Short mmCIF file of C-alpha atoms and ligand atoms in Angstrom, two decimals:
data_model
loop_
_atom_site.label_atom_id
_atom_site.label_comp_id
_atom_site.label_asym_id
_atom_site.label_seq_id
_atom_site.Cartn_x
_atom_site.Cartn_y
_atom_site.Cartn_z
CA UNK A 1090 -2.53 12.73 15.78
CA UNK A 1091 0.51 12.81 13.50
CA UNK A 1092 3.14 10.22 12.62
CA UNK A 1093 6.45 11.77 11.50
CA UNK A 1094 4.64 15.01 10.71
CA UNK A 1095 1.96 13.21 8.70
CA UNK A 1096 -1.64 12.95 9.76
CA UNK A 1097 -2.62 9.46 10.90
CA UNK A 1098 -5.83 9.45 8.90
CA UNK A 1099 -7.12 6.14 10.21
CA UNK A 1100 -6.94 7.19 13.90
CA UNK A 1101 -8.31 10.63 13.08
CA UNK A 1102 -11.26 9.13 11.21
CA UNK A 1103 -12.01 6.80 14.13
CA UNK A 1104 -11.92 9.71 16.57
CA UNK A 1105 -14.10 11.93 14.36
CA UNK A 1106 -16.63 9.15 13.90
CA UNK A 1107 -17.01 8.76 17.63
CA UNK A 1108 -17.10 12.47 18.38
CA UNK A 1109 -19.71 13.19 15.71
CA UNK A 1110 -21.77 9.99 16.03
CA UNK A 1111 -21.04 9.22 12.38
CA UNK A 1112 -20.97 5.95 10.47
CA UNK A 1113 -19.11 5.09 7.29
CA UNK A 1114 -20.94 2.96 4.75
CA UNK A 1115 -18.67 1.58 2.03
CA UNK A 1116 -19.51 -0.16 -1.21
CA UNK A 1117 -17.73 -3.38 -2.19
CA UNK A 1118 -16.03 -1.53 -5.06
CA UNK A 1119 -14.07 0.73 -2.72
CA UNK A 1120 -10.38 0.05 -2.15
CA UNK A 1121 -9.45 -2.41 0.60
CA UNK A 1122 -8.18 0.26 3.03
CA UNK A 1123 -11.56 2.05 2.87
CA UNK A 1124 -13.50 -1.20 3.29
CA UNK A 1125 -11.39 -1.90 6.39
CA UNK A 1126 -12.29 1.37 8.16
CA UNK A 1127 -15.99 1.25 7.26
CA UNK A 1128 -18.66 0.41 9.82
CA UNK A 1129 -20.48 -1.51 7.16
CA UNK A 1130 -19.48 -2.82 3.72
CA UNK A 1131 -22.05 -4.05 1.27
CA UNK A 1132 -23.81 -3.81 -2.06
CA UNK A 1133 -26.46 -1.24 -2.96
CA UNK A 1134 -29.36 -3.10 -1.34
CA UNK A 1135 -27.59 -3.80 1.94
CA UNK A 1136 -26.25 -0.25 2.08
CA UNK A 1137 -29.75 1.19 1.52
CA UNK A 1138 -31.07 -1.00 4.32
CA UNK A 1139 -28.26 0.19 6.62
CA UNK A 1140 -28.85 3.82 5.65
CA UNK A 1141 -32.53 3.48 6.57
CA UNK A 1142 -31.93 1.78 9.91
CA UNK A 1143 -29.20 3.28 12.07
CA UNK A 1144 -29.04 5.89 14.79
CA UNK A 1145 -26.06 7.89 13.55
CA UNK A 1146 -26.29 11.66 13.09
CA UNK A 1147 -23.97 11.59 10.09
CA UNK A 1148 -23.69 9.01 7.32
CA UNK A 1149 -20.49 9.24 5.32
CA UNK A 1150 -20.91 7.35 2.10
CA UNK A 1151 -17.81 5.79 0.57
CA UNK A 1152 -19.31 5.05 -2.81
CA UNK A 1153 -20.82 7.02 -5.67
CA UNK A 1154 -23.34 9.86 -5.73
CA UNK A 1155 -26.53 7.91 -6.47
CA UNK A 1156 -25.81 5.73 -3.42
CA UNK A 1157 -25.31 8.72 -1.12
CA UNK A 1158 -28.47 10.29 -2.56
CA UNK A 1159 -30.39 7.09 -1.83
CA UNK A 1160 -29.11 7.23 1.76
CA UNK A 1161 -30.28 10.85 2.06
CA UNK A 1162 -33.71 9.99 0.63
CA UNK A 1163 -34.08 7.17 3.16
CA UNK A 1164 -32.76 9.24 6.08
CA UNK A 1165 -33.67 12.86 5.26
CA UNK A 1166 -33.07 14.09 8.80
CA UNK A 1167 -29.47 12.88 8.79
CA UNK A 1168 -26.47 14.64 7.38
CA UNK A 1169 -25.21 12.55 4.45
CA UNK A 1170 -21.69 13.21 3.23
CA UNK A 1171 -19.93 12.13 0.03
CA UNK A 1172 -16.16 12.72 0.06
CA UNK A 1173 -16.02 13.61 -3.65
CA UNK A 1174 -19.03 14.97 -5.54
CA UNK A 1175 -17.42 13.94 -8.83
CA UNK A 1176 -18.00 10.31 -7.91
CA UNK A 1177 -20.80 9.81 -10.40
CA UNK A 1178 -21.79 6.74 -12.42
CA UNK A 1179 -21.70 6.23 -16.19
CA UNK A 1180 -24.74 3.96 -15.98
CA UNK A 1181 -26.84 6.47 -14.02
CA UNK A 1182 -25.78 9.22 -16.43
CA UNK A 1183 -26.84 7.14 -19.44
CA UNK A 1184 -30.47 7.88 -18.52
CA UNK A 1185 -31.49 11.55 -18.52
CA UNK A 1186 -34.79 12.79 -17.08
CA UNK A 1187 -35.87 14.43 -20.35
CA UNK A 1188 -35.25 11.34 -22.49
CA UNK A 1189 -36.66 8.96 -19.91
CA UNK A 1190 -39.92 10.92 -19.71
CA UNK A 1191 -40.23 10.53 -23.49
CA UNK A 1192 -39.49 6.79 -23.19
CA UNK A 1193 -42.25 6.35 -20.57
CA UNK A 1194 -44.68 8.30 -22.76
CA UNK A 1195 -43.82 6.11 -25.75
CA UNK A 1196 -44.51 2.96 -23.72
CA UNK A 1197 -47.72 3.73 -21.78
CA UNK A 1198 -49.42 1.40 -19.30
CA UNK A 1199 -46.21 -0.15 -18.03
CA UNK A 1200 -44.88 -0.35 -14.48
CA UNK A 1201 -41.62 1.59 -14.34
CA UNK A 1202 -38.93 -0.39 -12.56
CA UNK A 1203 -35.52 1.22 -12.34
CA UNK A 1204 -32.26 -0.01 -11.03
CA UNK A 1205 -30.91 1.85 -7.99
CA UNK A 1206 -28.04 3.02 -10.24
CA UNK A 1207 -29.99 6.04 -11.42
CA UNK A 1208 -29.99 9.71 -10.57
CA UNK A 1209 -32.68 10.98 -8.19
CA UNK A 1210 -34.83 12.56 -10.93
CA UNK A 1211 -35.19 9.12 -12.57
CA UNK A 1212 -36.10 7.50 -9.27
CA UNK A 1213 -38.83 10.12 -8.87
CA UNK A 1214 -40.34 8.91 -12.20
CA UNK A 1215 -40.31 5.24 -11.11
CA UNK A 1216 -42.85 2.90 -9.53
CA UNK A 1217 -40.35 0.54 -7.92
CA UNK A 1218 -36.57 0.61 -7.54
CA UNK A 1219 -34.51 -2.58 -7.56
CA UNK A 1220 -30.89 -3.59 -7.16
CA UNK A 1221 -29.05 -6.46 -8.83
CA UNK A 1222 -29.62 -8.45 -5.60
CA UNK A 1223 -33.41 -8.29 -5.74
CA UNK A 1224 -34.34 -7.37 -9.35
CA UNK A 1225 -35.50 -10.86 -10.39
CA UNK A 1226 -37.52 -11.41 -7.21
CA UNK A 1227 -39.12 -7.96 -7.35
CA UNK A 1228 -40.25 -8.50 -10.93
CA UNK A 1229 -41.48 -12.00 -10.12
CA UNK A 1230 -43.50 -10.59 -7.22
CA UNK A 1231 -45.65 -8.62 -9.70
CA UNK A 1232 -48.70 -10.19 -11.45
CA UNK A 1233 -47.48 -12.22 -14.47
CA UNK A 1234 -49.31 -10.05 -17.01
CA UNK A 1235 -47.94 -6.76 -15.67
CA UNK A 1236 -46.01 -4.98 -18.42
CA UNK A 1237 -42.73 -3.44 -17.40
CA UNK A 1238 -40.32 -0.67 -18.36
CA UNK A 1239 -36.84 -1.42 -17.07
CA UNK A 1240 -33.98 1.08 -16.90
CA UNK A 1241 -31.19 1.93 -17.22
CA UNK A 1242 -28.97 -1.17 -17.69
CA UNK A 1243 -29.63 -3.11 -20.90
CA UNK A 1244 -27.55 -6.13 -19.85
CA UNK A 1245 -29.22 -6.54 -16.46
CA UNK A 1246 -32.59 -5.89 -18.15
CA UNK A 1247 -32.00 -8.64 -20.71
CA UNK A 1248 -30.78 -11.01 -18.04
CA UNK A 1249 -33.95 -10.42 -15.96
CA UNK A 1250 -36.23 -10.65 -19.00
CA UNK A 1251 -34.73 -14.04 -19.95
CA UNK A 1252 -34.97 -15.30 -16.38
CA UNK A 1253 -38.54 -14.18 -15.71
CA UNK A 1254 -40.06 -14.32 -19.21
CA UNK A 1255 -41.86 -11.04 -18.46
CA UNK A 1256 -42.99 -8.45 -21.02
CA UNK A 1257 -40.30 -5.79 -20.64
CA UNK A 1258 -39.10 -2.83 -22.66
CA UNK A 1259 -35.56 -1.96 -21.74
CA UNK A 1260 -33.64 1.31 -21.73
CA UNK A 1261 -30.32 0.99 -23.56
CA UNK A 1262 -27.89 2.16 -20.87
CA UNK A 1263 -24.76 0.39 -19.70
CA UNK A 1264 -21.96 0.48 -17.16
CA UNK A 1265 -18.60 1.22 -18.77
CA UNK A 1266 -16.85 -1.11 -16.32
CA UNK A 1267 -19.01 -4.20 -16.74
CA UNK A 1268 -19.24 -3.84 -20.52
CA UNK A 1269 -15.46 -3.69 -20.83
CA UNK A 1270 -14.60 -7.30 -19.96
CA UNK A 1271 -12.89 -9.20 -22.74
CA UNK A 1272 -14.50 -12.53 -23.63
CA UNK A 1273 -11.30 -13.66 -25.35
CA UNK A 1274 -9.12 -12.84 -22.34
CA UNK A 1275 -11.57 -14.59 -19.99
CA UNK A 1276 -11.53 -17.71 -22.19
CA UNK A 1277 -7.73 -17.60 -22.29
CA UNK A 1278 -7.63 -17.39 -18.48
CA UNK A 1279 -9.99 -20.35 -18.30
CA UNK A 1280 -7.69 -22.31 -20.60
CA UNK A 1281 -4.72 -21.45 -18.37
CA UNK A 1282 -6.71 -22.26 -15.22
CA UNK A 1283 -9.09 -25.05 -16.25
CA UNK A 1284 -10.16 -25.67 -12.64
CA UNK A 1285 -11.32 -22.05 -12.22
CA UNK A 1286 -14.99 -21.08 -12.16
CA UNK A 1287 -16.05 -17.97 -14.08
CA UNK A 1288 -18.34 -15.80 -11.96
CA UNK A 1289 -20.08 -12.85 -13.58
CA UNK A 1290 -22.18 -9.81 -12.65
CA UNK A 1291 -25.44 -9.50 -14.66
CA UNK A 1292 -24.39 -6.04 -15.91
CA UNK A 1293 -21.85 -7.85 -18.15
CA UNK A 1294 -22.63 -8.45 -21.81
CA UNK A 1295 -24.40 -11.63 -22.94
CA UNK A 1296 -21.31 -13.42 -24.41
CA UNK A 1297 -19.51 -13.06 -21.05
CA UNK A 1298 -22.61 -14.19 -19.15
CA UNK A 1299 -22.91 -17.19 -21.46
CA UNK A 1300 -19.50 -18.61 -20.51
CA UNK A 1301 -20.10 -18.16 -16.77
CA UNK A 1302 -20.50 -20.81 -14.11
CA UNK A 1303 -22.43 -18.43 -11.89
CA UNK A 1304 -24.18 -15.07 -12.41
CA UNK A 1305 -25.14 -12.84 -9.50
CA UNK A 1306 -25.05 -9.46 -7.83
CA UNK A 1307 -21.82 -8.46 -6.13
CA UNK A 1308 -22.97 -9.88 -2.80
CA UNK A 1309 -24.31 -13.04 -4.47
CA UNK A 1310 -20.87 -13.55 -6.06
CA UNK A 1311 -19.27 -13.16 -2.64
CA UNK A 1312 -21.69 -15.64 -1.07
CA UNK A 1313 -21.10 -18.08 -3.91
CA UNK A 1314 -17.32 -18.09 -3.43
CA UNK A 1315 -17.81 -18.66 0.31
CA UNK A 1316 -20.02 -21.71 -0.12
CA UNK A 1317 -18.59 -23.24 -3.28
CA UNK A 1318 -15.84 -25.86 -3.14
CA UNK A 1319 -13.67 -24.61 -6.04
CA UNK A 1320 -10.31 -23.08 -5.24
CA UNK A 1321 -9.96 -20.60 -8.13
CA UNK A 1322 -12.34 -18.02 -9.61
CA UNK A 1323 -12.22 -15.67 -12.57
CA UNK A 1324 -14.18 -12.67 -11.31
CA UNK A 1325 -16.04 -10.53 -13.87
CA UNK A 1326 -17.13 -7.55 -11.85
CA UNK A 1327 -15.36 -4.56 -10.33
CA UNK A 1328 -12.27 -6.06 -8.62
CA UNK A 1329 -12.84 -4.19 -5.32
CA UNK A 1330 -15.02 -7.14 -4.24
CA UNK A 1331 -11.97 -9.42 -4.31
CA UNK A 1332 -10.84 -7.80 -1.03
CA UNK A 1333 -13.87 -9.32 0.73
CA UNK A 1334 -13.62 -12.60 -1.19
CA UNK A 1335 -10.03 -13.04 0.02
CA UNK A 1336 -11.06 -12.14 3.55
CA UNK A 1337 -13.81 -14.74 3.56
CA UNK A 1338 -11.83 -17.45 1.75
CA UNK A 1339 -8.12 -16.73 2.34
CA UNK A 1340 -6.94 -20.01 0.81
CA UNK A 1341 -8.73 -19.46 -2.51
CA UNK A 1342 -7.40 -17.71 -5.59
CA UNK A 1343 -9.33 -14.88 -7.28
CA UNK A 1344 -8.33 -13.67 -10.74
CA UNK A 1345 -9.87 -10.38 -11.93
CA UNK A 1346 -11.34 -10.70 -15.43
CA UNK A 1347 -9.32 -8.47 -17.78
CA UNK A 1348 -10.78 -5.57 -19.77
CA UNK A 1349 -10.66 -5.45 -23.60
CA UNK A 1350 -7.91 -2.83 -23.48
CA UNK A 1351 -5.22 -4.40 -21.32
CA UNK A 1352 -3.46 -1.04 -20.84
CA UNK A 1353 -6.36 1.00 -19.45
CA UNK A 1354 -7.17 -0.58 -16.07
CA UNK A 1355 -10.78 0.13 -16.95
CA UNK A 1356 -12.23 -2.90 -15.17
CA UNK A 1357 -11.89 -0.64 -12.11
CA UNK A 1358 -14.62 1.94 -11.63
CA UNK A 1359 -12.87 5.30 -11.89
CA UNK A 1360 -15.80 6.95 -10.08
CA UNK A 1361 -15.65 4.60 -7.10
CA UNK A 1362 -11.91 5.03 -6.95
CA UNK A 1363 -12.20 8.82 -6.56
CA UNK A 1364 -12.82 8.21 -2.86
CA UNK A 1365 -9.69 7.98 -0.72
CA UNK A 1366 -8.88 7.73 2.97
CA UNK A 1367 -7.60 11.32 2.95
CA UNK A 1368 -10.81 12.61 1.36
CA UNK A 1369 -12.88 10.67 3.91
CA UNK A 1370 -10.91 12.31 6.72
CA UNK A 1371 -11.38 15.84 5.32
CA UNK A 1372 -15.04 15.22 4.59
CA UNK A 1373 -15.75 14.00 8.10
CA UNK A 1374 -13.71 16.83 9.63
CA UNK A 1375 -15.39 19.60 7.59
CA UNK A 1376 -18.79 17.87 7.21
CA UNK A 1377 -18.81 18.58 3.50
CA UNK A 1378 -19.48 17.95 0.67
CA UNK A 1379 -22.99 17.26 1.87
CA UNK A 1380 -25.83 15.71 -0.13
CA UNK A 1381 -28.74 18.15 -0.27
CA UNK A 1382 -31.99 17.21 -2.00
CA UNK A 1383 -35.21 19.20 -2.26
CA UNK A 1384 -37.88 17.83 0.11
CA UNK A 1385 -40.42 17.43 -2.72
CA UNK A 1386 -37.95 15.30 -4.67
CA UNK A 1387 -37.15 13.27 -1.54
CA UNK A 1388 -40.86 12.57 -1.17
CA UNK A 1389 -41.28 11.45 -4.80
CA UNK A 1390 -38.06 9.43 -5.07
CA UNK A 1391 -38.59 7.90 -1.62
CA UNK A 1392 -41.83 6.12 -2.57
CA UNK A 1393 -40.36 3.66 -5.12
CA UNK A 1394 -37.31 3.04 -2.92
CA UNK A 1395 -39.50 2.25 0.08
CA UNK A 1396 -41.60 -0.03 -2.13
CA UNK A 1397 -38.41 -1.94 -2.97
CA UNK A 1398 -37.54 -2.17 0.73
CA UNK A 1399 -41.03 -3.42 1.64
CA UNK A 1400 -41.04 -6.10 -1.09
CA UNK A 1401 -37.49 -7.15 -0.16
CA UNK A 1402 -38.45 -7.43 3.49
CA UNK A 1403 -41.54 -9.47 2.64
CA UNK A 1404 -39.43 -11.80 0.53
CA UNK A 1405 -36.79 -12.05 3.26
CA UNK A 1406 -34.06 -10.52 1.08
S1 LIG B 216 -19.18 0.17 -11.55
FE1 LIG B 216 -20.50 0.95 -13.22
S2 LIG B 216 -22.57 0.94 -12.34
FE2 LIG B 216 -21.10 0.81 -10.61
S3 LIG B 216 -20.76 2.94 -10.00
FE3 LIG B 216 -19.13 2.43 -11.46
S4 LIG B 216 -19.97 3.13 -13.44
FE4 LIG B 216 -21.69 3.01 -12.03
#
């Protein structure tokens, strides 16, 4: 269908989805227009759960590569598409297989827990995967004396270690988006909006976490703003989530926390933002780029992901 000679991408996508029995899973950090056409919008944990339990033939992932790879690992018989293969993740790339193997060797006898924001080869070296929604509970579900390696996010790792008091050695990776928030600019915003609550993702640095009113995963932040009685929030995570926050609480005000460099727009994830409606249309039409993973790797990387899913289910997460 065309409008004034232009393709009506939204209608075309809807038609293709139906014809091909496809679903679109979108992460909260996608732009609002993509979130609006998705069959399901969520954070990494919820998206993994959706990827594992659906009867579609094709999963189109509007997110970054490690998420689409996780979907493929959980649903190997399905065709998993990612509209732009350059949609990587600076945090996942901060942990290479070669260096991580050395790190594990240097710290023997520890359970290897890695954040879902890792490449598949790192997942294959792990005992359990976690997301920011379930990391604390997964670690608390282990015997208290169990020693842990946590990778790749140093900020989330420190946050969990402080919360649980567990013996953890932490890989020194970071997300370039969440480490970029300016403490000074956040404090200035708070001064200008004294009634506002500062809500922060645990991937942010300690000084930013210390001035927060609430710390939580992207979906926990969303839930918090729904249930809380404040009217204004300073939001220190990728601002894509504000689309859902406004949807859920239209009368409230959400102010994105500014990055250190006010000219760079780098509080937005440039990888997430590589996905566009047009790319989704082409990807669904051509059924490529497709995520392809060796079956042996799927087997190895699937075990720790399924362990995460089992523990999460047991804990009712
Ligand atoms: S926001 Fe950070 S952790 Fe999330 S995909 Fe982008 S670079 Fe990776």
